[in-house]
Coordinates of C-alpha atoms and ligand atoms in Angstrom, one line a residue:
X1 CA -2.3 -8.8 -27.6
X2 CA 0.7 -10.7 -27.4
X3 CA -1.0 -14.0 -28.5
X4 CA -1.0 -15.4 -31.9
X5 CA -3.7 -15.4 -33.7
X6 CA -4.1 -17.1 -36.8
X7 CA -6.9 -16.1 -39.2
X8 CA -7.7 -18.1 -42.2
X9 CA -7.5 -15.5 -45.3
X10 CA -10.1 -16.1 -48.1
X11 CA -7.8 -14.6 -50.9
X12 CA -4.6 -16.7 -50.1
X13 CA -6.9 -20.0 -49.0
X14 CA -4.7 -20.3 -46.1
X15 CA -4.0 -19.1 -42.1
X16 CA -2.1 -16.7 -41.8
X17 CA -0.6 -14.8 -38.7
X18 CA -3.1 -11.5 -37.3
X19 CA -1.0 -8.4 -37.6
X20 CA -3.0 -5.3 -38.1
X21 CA -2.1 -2.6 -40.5
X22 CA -2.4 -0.3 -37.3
X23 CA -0.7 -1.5 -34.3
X24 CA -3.3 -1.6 -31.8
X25 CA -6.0 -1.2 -34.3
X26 CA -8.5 -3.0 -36.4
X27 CA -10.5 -2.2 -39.2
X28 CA -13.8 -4.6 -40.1
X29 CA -16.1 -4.3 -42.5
X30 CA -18.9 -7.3 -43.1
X31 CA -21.6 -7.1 -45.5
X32 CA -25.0 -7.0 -43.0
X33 CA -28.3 -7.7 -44.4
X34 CA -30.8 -6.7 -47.4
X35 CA -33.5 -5.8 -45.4
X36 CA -36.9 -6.3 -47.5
X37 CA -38.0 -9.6 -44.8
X38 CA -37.2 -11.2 -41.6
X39 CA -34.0 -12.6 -40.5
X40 CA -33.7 -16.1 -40.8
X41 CA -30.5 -18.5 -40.1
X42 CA -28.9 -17.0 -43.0
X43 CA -28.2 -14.5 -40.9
X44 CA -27.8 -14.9 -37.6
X45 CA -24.7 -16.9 -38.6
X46 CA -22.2 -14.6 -40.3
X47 CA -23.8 -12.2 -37.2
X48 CA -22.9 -14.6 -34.4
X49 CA -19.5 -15.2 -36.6
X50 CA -18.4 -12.1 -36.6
X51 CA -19.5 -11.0 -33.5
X52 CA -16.9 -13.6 -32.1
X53 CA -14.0 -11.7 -34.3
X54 CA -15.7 -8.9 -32.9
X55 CA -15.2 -9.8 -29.1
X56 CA -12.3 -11.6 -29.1
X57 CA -10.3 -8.7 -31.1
X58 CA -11.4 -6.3 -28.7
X59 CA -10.7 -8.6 -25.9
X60 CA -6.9 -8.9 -26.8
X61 CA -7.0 -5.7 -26.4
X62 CA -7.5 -3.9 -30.2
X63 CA -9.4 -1.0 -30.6
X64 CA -11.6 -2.3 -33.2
X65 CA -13.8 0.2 -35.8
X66 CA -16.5 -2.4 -36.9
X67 CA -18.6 -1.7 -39.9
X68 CA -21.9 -3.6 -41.3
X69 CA -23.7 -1.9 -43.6
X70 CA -27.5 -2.1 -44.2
X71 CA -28.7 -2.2 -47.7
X72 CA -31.8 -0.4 -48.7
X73 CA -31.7 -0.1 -52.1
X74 CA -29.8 -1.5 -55.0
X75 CA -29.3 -4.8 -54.7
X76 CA -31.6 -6.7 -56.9
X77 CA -33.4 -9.7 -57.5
X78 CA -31.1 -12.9 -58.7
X79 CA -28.4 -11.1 -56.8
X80 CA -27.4 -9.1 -60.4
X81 CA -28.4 -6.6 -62.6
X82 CA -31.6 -7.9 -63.4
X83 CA -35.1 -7.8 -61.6
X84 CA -36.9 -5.7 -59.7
X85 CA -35.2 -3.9 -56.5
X86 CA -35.8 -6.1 -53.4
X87 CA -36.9 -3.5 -51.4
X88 CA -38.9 -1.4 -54.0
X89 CA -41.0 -4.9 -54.4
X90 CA -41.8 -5.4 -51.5
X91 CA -43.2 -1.6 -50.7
X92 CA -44.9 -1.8 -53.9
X93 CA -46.4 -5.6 -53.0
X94 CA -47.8 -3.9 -49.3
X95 CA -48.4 -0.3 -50.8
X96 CA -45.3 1.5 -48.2
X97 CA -42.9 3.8 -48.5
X98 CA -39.7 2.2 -49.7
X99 CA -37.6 3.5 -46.6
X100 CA -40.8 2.2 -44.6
X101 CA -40.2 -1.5 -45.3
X102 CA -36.4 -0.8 -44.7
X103 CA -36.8 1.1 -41.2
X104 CA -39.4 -1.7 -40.4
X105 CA -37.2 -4.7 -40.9
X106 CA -33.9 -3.1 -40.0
X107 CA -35.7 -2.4 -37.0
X108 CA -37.0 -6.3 -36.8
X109 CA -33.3 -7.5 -37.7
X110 CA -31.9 -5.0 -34.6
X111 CA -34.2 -7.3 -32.7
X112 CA -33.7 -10.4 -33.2
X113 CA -29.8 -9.4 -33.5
X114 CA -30.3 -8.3 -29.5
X115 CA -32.2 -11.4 -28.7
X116 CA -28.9 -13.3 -30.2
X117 CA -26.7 -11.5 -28.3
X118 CA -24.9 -9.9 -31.2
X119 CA -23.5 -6.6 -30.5
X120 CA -23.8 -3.4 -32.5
X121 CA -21.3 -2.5 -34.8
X122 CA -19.4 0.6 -34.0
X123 CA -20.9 2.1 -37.8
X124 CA -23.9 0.9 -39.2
X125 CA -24.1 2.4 -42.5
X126 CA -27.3 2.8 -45.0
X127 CA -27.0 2.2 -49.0
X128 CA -29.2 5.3 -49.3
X129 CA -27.8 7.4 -47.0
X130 CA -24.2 7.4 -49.4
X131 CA -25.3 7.9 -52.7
X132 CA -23.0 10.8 -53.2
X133 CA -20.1 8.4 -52.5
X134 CA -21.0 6.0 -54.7
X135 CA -21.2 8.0 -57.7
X136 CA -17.9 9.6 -56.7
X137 CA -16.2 6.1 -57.1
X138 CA -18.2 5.1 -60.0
X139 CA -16.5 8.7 -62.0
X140 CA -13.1 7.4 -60.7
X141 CA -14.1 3.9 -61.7
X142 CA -14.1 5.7 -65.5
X143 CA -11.6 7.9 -65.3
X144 CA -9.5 5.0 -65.0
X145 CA -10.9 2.9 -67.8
X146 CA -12.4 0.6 -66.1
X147 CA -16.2 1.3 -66.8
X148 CA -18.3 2.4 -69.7
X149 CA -21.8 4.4 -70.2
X150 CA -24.2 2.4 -71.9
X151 CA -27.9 3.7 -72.3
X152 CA -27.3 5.9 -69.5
X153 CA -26.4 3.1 -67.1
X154 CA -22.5 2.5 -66.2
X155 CA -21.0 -0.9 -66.4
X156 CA -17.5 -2.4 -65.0
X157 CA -15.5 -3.7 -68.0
X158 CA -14.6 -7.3 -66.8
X159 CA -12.2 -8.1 -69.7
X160 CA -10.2 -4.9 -69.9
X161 CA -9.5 -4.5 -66.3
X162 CA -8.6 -9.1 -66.2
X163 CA -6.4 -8.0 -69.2
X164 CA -4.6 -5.4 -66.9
X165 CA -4.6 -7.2 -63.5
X166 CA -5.4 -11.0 -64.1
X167 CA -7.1 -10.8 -60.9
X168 CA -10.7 -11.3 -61.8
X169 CA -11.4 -14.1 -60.0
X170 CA -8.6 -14.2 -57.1
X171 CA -11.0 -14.8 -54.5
X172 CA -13.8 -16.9 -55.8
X173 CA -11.6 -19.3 -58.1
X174 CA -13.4 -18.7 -60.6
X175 CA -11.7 -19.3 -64.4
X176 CA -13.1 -15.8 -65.5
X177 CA -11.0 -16.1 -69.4
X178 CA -13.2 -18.6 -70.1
X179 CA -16.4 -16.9 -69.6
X180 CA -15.0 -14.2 -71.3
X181 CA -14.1 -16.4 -74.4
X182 CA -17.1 -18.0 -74.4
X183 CA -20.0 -16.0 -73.4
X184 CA -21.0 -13.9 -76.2
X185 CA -24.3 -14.9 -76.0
X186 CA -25.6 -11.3 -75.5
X187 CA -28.6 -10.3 -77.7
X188 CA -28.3 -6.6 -79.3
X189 CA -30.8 -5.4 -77.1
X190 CA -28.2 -6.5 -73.8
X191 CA -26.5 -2.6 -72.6
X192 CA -23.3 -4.8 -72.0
X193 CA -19.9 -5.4 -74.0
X194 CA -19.9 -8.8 -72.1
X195 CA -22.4 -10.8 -69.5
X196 CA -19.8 -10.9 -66.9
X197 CA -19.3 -7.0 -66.9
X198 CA -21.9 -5.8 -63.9
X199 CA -23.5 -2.3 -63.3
X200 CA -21.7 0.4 -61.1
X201 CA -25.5 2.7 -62.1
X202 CA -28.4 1.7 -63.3
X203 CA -30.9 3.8 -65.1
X204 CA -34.2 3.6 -63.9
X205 CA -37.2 2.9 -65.3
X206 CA -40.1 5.1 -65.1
X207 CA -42.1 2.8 -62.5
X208 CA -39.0 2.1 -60.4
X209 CA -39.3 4.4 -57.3
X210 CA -35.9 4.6 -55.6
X211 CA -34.4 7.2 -58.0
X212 CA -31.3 9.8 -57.8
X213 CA -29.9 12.1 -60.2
X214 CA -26.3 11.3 -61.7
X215 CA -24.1 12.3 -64.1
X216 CA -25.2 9.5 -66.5
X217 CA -29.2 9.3 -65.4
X218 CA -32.1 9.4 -62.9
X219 CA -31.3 6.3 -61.7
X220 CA -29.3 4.1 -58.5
X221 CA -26.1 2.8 -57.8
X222 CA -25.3 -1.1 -58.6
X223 CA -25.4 -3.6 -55.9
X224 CA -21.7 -4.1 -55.4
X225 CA -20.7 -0.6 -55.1
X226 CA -22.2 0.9 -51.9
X227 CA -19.5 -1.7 -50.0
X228 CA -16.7 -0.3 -51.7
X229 CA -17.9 3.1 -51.1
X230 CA -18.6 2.9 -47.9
X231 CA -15.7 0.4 -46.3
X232 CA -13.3 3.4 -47.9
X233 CA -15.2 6.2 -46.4
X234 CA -15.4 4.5 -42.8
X235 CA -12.2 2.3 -42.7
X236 CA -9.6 3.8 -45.4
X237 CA -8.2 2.6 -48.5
X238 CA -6.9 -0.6 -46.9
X239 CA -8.4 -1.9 -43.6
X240 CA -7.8 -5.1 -41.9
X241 CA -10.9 -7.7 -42.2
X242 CA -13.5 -7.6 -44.7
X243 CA -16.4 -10.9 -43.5
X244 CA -19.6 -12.1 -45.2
X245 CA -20.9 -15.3 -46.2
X246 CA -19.0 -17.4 -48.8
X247 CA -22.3 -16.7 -51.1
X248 CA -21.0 -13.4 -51.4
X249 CA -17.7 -14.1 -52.8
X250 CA -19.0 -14.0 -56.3
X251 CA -19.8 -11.7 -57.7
X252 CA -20.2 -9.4 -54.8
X253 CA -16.9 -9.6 -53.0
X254 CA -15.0 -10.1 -56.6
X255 CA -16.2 -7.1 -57.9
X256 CA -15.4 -5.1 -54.4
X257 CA -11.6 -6.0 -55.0
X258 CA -12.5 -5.5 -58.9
X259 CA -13.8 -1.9 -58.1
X260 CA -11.3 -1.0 -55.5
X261 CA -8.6 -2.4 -58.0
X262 CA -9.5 -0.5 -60.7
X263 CA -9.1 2.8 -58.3
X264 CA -6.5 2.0 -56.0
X265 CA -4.3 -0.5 -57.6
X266 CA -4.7 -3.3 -55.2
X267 CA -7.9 -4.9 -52.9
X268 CA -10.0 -3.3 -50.3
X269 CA -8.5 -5.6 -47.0
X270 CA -5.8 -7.8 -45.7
X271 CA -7.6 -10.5 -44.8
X272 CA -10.8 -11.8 -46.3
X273 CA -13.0 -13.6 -44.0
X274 CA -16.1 -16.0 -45.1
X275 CA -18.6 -18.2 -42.8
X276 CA -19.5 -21.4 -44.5
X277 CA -23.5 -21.6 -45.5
X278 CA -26.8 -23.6 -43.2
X279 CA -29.0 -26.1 -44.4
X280 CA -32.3 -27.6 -43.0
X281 CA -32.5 -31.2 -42.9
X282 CA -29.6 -31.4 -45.3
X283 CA -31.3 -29.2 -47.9
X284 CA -30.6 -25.6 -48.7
X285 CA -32.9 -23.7 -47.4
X286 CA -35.0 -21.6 -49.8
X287 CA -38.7 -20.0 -50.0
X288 CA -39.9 -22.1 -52.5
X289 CA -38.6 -25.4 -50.9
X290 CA -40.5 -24.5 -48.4
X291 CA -37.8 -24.9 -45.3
X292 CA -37.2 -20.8 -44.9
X293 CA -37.5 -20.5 -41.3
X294 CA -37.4 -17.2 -39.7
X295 CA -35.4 -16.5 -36.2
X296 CA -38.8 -15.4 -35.0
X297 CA -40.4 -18.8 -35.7
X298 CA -37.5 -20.3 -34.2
X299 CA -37.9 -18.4 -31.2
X300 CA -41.7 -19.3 -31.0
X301 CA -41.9 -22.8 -32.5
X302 CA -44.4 -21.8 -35.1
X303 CA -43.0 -23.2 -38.3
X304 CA -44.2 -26.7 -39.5
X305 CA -40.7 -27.8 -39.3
X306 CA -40.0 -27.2 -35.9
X307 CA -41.1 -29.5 -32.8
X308 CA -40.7 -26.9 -30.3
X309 CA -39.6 -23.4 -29.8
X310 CA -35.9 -22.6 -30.0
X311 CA -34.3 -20.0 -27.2
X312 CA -31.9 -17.5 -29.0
X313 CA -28.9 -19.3 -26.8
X314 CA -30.1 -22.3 -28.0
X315 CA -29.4 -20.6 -31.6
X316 CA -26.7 -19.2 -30.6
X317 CA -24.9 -22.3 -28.9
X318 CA -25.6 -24.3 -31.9
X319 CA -24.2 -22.1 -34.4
X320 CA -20.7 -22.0 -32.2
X321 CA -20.6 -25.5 -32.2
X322 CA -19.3 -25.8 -35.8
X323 CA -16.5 -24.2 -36.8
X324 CA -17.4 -21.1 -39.2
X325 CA -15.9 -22.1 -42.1
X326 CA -18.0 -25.7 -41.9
X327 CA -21.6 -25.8 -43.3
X328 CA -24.2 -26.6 -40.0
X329 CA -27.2 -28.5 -40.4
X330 CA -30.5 -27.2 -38.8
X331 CA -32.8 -30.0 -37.5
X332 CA -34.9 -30.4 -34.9
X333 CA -32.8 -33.4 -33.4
X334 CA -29.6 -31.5 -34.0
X335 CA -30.7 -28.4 -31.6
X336 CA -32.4 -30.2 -28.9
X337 CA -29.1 -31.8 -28.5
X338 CA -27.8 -28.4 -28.4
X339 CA -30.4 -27.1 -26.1
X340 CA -29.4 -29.9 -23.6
X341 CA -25.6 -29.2 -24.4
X342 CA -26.2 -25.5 -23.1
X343 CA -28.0 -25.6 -20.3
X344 CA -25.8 -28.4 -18.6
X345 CA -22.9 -25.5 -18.8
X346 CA -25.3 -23.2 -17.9
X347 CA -25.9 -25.8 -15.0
X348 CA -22.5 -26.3 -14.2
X349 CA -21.8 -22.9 -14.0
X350 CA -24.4 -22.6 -10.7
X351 CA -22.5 -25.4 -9.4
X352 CA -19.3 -24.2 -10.3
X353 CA -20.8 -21.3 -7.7
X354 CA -21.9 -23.4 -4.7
X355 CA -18.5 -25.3 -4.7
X356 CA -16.9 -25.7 -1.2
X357 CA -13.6 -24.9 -1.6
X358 CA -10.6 -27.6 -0.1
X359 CA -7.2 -26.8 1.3
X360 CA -5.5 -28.5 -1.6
X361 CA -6.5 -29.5 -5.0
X362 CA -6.4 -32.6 -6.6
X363 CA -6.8 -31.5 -10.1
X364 CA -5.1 -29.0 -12.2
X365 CA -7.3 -26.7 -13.7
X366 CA -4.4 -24.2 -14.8
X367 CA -4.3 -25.4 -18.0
X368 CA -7.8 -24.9 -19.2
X369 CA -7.2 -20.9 -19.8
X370 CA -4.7 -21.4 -22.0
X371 CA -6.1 -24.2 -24.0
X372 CA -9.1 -22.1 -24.7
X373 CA -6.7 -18.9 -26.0
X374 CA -5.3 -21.6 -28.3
X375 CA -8.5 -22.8 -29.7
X376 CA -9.8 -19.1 -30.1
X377 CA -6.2 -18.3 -32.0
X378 CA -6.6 -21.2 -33.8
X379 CA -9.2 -19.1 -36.7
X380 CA -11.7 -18.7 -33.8
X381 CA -12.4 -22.5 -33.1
X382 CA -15.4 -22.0 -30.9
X383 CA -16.3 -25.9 -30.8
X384 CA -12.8 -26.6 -29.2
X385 CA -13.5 -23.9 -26.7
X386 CA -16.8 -25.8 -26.4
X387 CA -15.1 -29.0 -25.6
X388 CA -12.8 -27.6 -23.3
X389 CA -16.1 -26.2 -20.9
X390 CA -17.7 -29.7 -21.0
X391 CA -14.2 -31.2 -20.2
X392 CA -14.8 -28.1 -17.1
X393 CA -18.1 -29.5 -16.5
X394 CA -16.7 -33.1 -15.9
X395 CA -14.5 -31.9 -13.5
X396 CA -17.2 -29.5 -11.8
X397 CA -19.5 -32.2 -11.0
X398 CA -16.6 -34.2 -9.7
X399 CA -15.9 -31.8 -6.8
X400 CA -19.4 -31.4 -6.4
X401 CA -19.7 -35.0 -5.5
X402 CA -17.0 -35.1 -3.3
X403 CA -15.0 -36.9 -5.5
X404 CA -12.3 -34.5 -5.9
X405 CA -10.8 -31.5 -4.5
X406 CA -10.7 -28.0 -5.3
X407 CA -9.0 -24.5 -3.5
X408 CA -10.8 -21.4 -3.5
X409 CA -7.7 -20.2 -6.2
X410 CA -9.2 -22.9 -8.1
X411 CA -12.3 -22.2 -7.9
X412 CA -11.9 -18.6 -8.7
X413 CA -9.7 -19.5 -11.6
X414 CA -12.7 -21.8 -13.2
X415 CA -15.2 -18.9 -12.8
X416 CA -12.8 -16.5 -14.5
X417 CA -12.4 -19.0 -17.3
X418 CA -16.2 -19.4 -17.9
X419 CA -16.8 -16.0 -17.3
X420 CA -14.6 -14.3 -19.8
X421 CA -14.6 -17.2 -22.8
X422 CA -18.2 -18.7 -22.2
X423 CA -19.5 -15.1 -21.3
X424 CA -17.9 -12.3 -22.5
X425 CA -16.2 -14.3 -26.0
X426 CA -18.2 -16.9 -26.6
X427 CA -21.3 -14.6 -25.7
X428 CA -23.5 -16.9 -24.2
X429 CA -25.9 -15.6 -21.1
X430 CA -27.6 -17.3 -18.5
X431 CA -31.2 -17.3 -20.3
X432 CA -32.7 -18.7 -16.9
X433 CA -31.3 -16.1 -14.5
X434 CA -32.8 -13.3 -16.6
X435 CA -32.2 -9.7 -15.3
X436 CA -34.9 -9.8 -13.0
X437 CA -34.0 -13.5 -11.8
X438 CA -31.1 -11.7 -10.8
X439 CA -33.2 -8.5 -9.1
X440 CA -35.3 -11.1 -7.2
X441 CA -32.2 -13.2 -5.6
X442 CA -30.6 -9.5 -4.2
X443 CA -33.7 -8.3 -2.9
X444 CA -34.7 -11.7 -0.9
X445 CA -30.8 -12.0 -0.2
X446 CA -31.4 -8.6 2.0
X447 CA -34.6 -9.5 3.4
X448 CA -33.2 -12.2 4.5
X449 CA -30.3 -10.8 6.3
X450 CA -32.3 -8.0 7.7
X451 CA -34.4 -10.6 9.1
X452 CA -31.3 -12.1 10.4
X453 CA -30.2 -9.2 12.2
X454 CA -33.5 -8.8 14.0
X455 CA -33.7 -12.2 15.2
X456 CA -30.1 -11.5 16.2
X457 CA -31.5 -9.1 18.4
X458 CA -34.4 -10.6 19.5
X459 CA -36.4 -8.2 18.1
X460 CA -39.1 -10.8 17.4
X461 CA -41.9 -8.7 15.9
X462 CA -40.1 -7.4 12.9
X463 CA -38.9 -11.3 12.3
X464 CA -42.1 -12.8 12.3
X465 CA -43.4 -9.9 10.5
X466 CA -41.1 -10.2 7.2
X467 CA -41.8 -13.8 7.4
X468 CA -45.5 -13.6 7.5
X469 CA -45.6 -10.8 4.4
X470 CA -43.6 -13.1 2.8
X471 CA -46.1 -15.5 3.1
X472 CA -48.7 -13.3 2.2
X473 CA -46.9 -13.0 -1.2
X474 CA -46.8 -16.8 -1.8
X475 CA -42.7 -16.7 -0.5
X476 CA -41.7 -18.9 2.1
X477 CA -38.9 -18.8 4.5
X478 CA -37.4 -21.9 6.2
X479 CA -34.6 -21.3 8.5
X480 CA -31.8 -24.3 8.6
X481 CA -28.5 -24.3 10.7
X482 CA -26.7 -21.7 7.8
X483 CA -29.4 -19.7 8.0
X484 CA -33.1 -19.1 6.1
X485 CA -33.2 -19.9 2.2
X486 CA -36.3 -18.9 0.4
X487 CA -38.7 -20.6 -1.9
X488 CA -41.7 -19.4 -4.0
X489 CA -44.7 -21.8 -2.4
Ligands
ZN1 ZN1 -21.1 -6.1 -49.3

């Protein structure tokens, strides 16, 4: 805990030094998915993103409360008040339960998530499941001022509460007097005072199924406020990080600060953190430009656009190699050069392994540790740590071809390097040596030496026996001066 670690803040547009409100404690809260359809790129990246906050926080040594929310109902189509619920549509499209399509893609997200690597938050909160507290912060919301009934629905009064703070806007940029001076193109049938005000509680209309009583109607909470709501419930009034993607800052995160504001007289977090967006071939990727690719069809190769199929690491890999706060383009050259990127590490790792060490060493690995701690506390610069592994890899190989020297310190040093940033930080796994890769190696490792021993004492019968079942399997056993190896025939 006693490095620096600078984290680039959102709300001040610059890096500032990590000191949580809690000594020895963090608070996180990132906005997780919509689920109504599969994850795609969009995201796996603020996952893998904040999964690397995630690990490396806890690595220093915090004890870190990490919150991503699901949302299951509320948040609308064009991302405002308008349009049909997301998730209602789509039960009502393939005639299920609402909570059906949500369990069914949360549980397809939780997947893929695994697949990636990601690790569970420590609170996973549903939209649904915290109704209550959103209509308790929507009646605070008004007893401040900051929100007005309208037709039974409850709307956040943008120009009284800029009037009081001058904050709308702090986070995005965005000149919100001028909307407000100008935008009064609202018909008399619009239940605003002004188009930049956004619901806190919608009303619902009679075919709209996802329905709960309120003060002010049969109806569900706006889109914006089940963050607010819940962030305060599981983190406190202030916590440390709040993450998403940076197409969240408006309107959703500028009405979370708007909404906490109005309640608490200053912003949800300390530090607001944003991942910058993916594109496919340079274009954005959309479902009616017809680039959406799913992590699934990734995974497989089954989309038009793709060549081959993508391993998650592969994913993964590719997504650490930009900096999160740069945009990353998908194609198909880009992540076969990432695909050849990984498993070269994943290569020199083996290597790294099988090294026989020297008495003395002619190169000085001590300083790659530290120069990966300075890339991580440098806003989490996972391509620099990147670099520094290939620069690893260089030297690796040089040992390996006699070249250069290395002493089992060193050697153990290295591994410790790749095994807590490459591994554990970086959260890369050896896709090749699955699990049972793993299982298989041990087991003929014992055979082996069992084998050994017999031989050893001439105990012929049991030798030739393990040897011949071996066989029988399709293993076989070929014994060299440092003993038998093993290779499937
Ligand atoms: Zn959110």
């Amino acid at each position: 805990m006693e490095q620096n670690l600078l984290i680039h803040n959102s709300l001040t547009r610059t890096k500032e030094l990590f000191k949580p409100l809690t000594e020895g404690r963090v608070g996180m809260y990132v906005c997780g998915p919509t689920v109504y359809g599969d994850g795609h790129l969009g995201h796996a990246r603020p996952a893998i993103t904040f999964d690397i906050v995630f690990r490396y926080l806890q690595h220093l040594g915090y004890k870190v409360r990490y919150v991503r929310n699901i949302t299951d109902v509320g948040h609308l189509e064009h991302d405002a008040d308008e349009g049909e619920d997301k998730i209602a549509k789509k039960a009502r499209l393939e005639q299920l339960e609402p909570m059906e399509v949500a369990q069914y893609y949360t549980n397809r997200y939780h997947n893929a998530m695994d697949r990636l690597n990601v690790l569970r938050p420590s609170i996973e909160p549903h939209a649904s499941g915290h109704i209550i507290e959103q209509i308790e912060l929507v009646e605070k919301i008004i007893d401040k001022g900051y929100a007005y009934v309208s037709n039974g629905s409850v709307y956040f009064d943008v120009r009284k509460y800029q009037e009081d703070t001058k904050k709308y806007g702090c986070l995005s940029g965005r000149v919100i007097d001028e909307m407000l001076s100008t935008t009064r193109e609202l018909d008399g049938q619009s239940e605003k005072r002004e188009t930049a005000d956004f619901a806190l509680w919608k009303k619902a209309a009679p075919e709209h199924i996802m329905r709960w009583n309120s003060p002010w109607s049969v109806g569900f909470p706006g889109w914006h406020t089940e963050c607010t709501a819940m962030g305060c419930k599981y983190l406190g009034e202030t916590f440390d990080i709040h993450g998403g993607g940076m197409d969240l800052m408006f309107p959703h995160h500028e009405s979370e600060i708007a909404q906490a504001t109005a309640v608490t007289g200053h912003g949800p977090c300390k530090y607001w953190m944003h991942n910058n967006m993916i594109t496919i071939n340079g274009q954005k990727m959309g479902k009616s430009l017809g680039n959406f690719i799913t992590l699934d069809e990734f995974f497989t190769g089954s989309h038009k656009l793709l060549t081959q199929a993508y391993t998650p690491m592969t994913i993964r890999f590719f997504i650490l190699q930009a900096h999160y706060r740069s945009t990353v383009d998908f194609s198909n050259e880009a992540l076969q050069a990432a695909e050849k990127g990984y498993s070269r590490l994943m290569q020199v790792y083996k290597t790294l392994k099988s090294l026989q060490p020297s008495k003395s060493s002619s190169v000085d690995v001590k300083e790659y540790r530290q120069k990966c701690y300075d890339a991580m506390n440098d806003d989490f610069n996972t391509p620099i740590v990147i670099s520094h592994f290939f620069d690893m890899a260089k030297v690796i190989n040089t040992v390996n071809d006699k070249k250069a020297t290395l002493t089992q310190a060193d050697i153990d040093e290295l591994k410790s390097v790749f095994d807590t940033f490459l591994f554990d930080i970086l959260g890369l796994k050896d896709e090749a040596s699955s699990d049972n890769t793993q299982i298989v190696d041990g087991l003929m490792q014992m055979i082996l030496d069992v084998r050994a021993q017999a031989k050893a004492n001439k105990d012929w019968t049991t030798s030739d026996k393990i040897r011949d079942t071996l066989a029988a399997i399709g293993i076989s056993v070929k014994d060299g001066k440092d003993g038998a190896t093993w290779e499937l025939k």
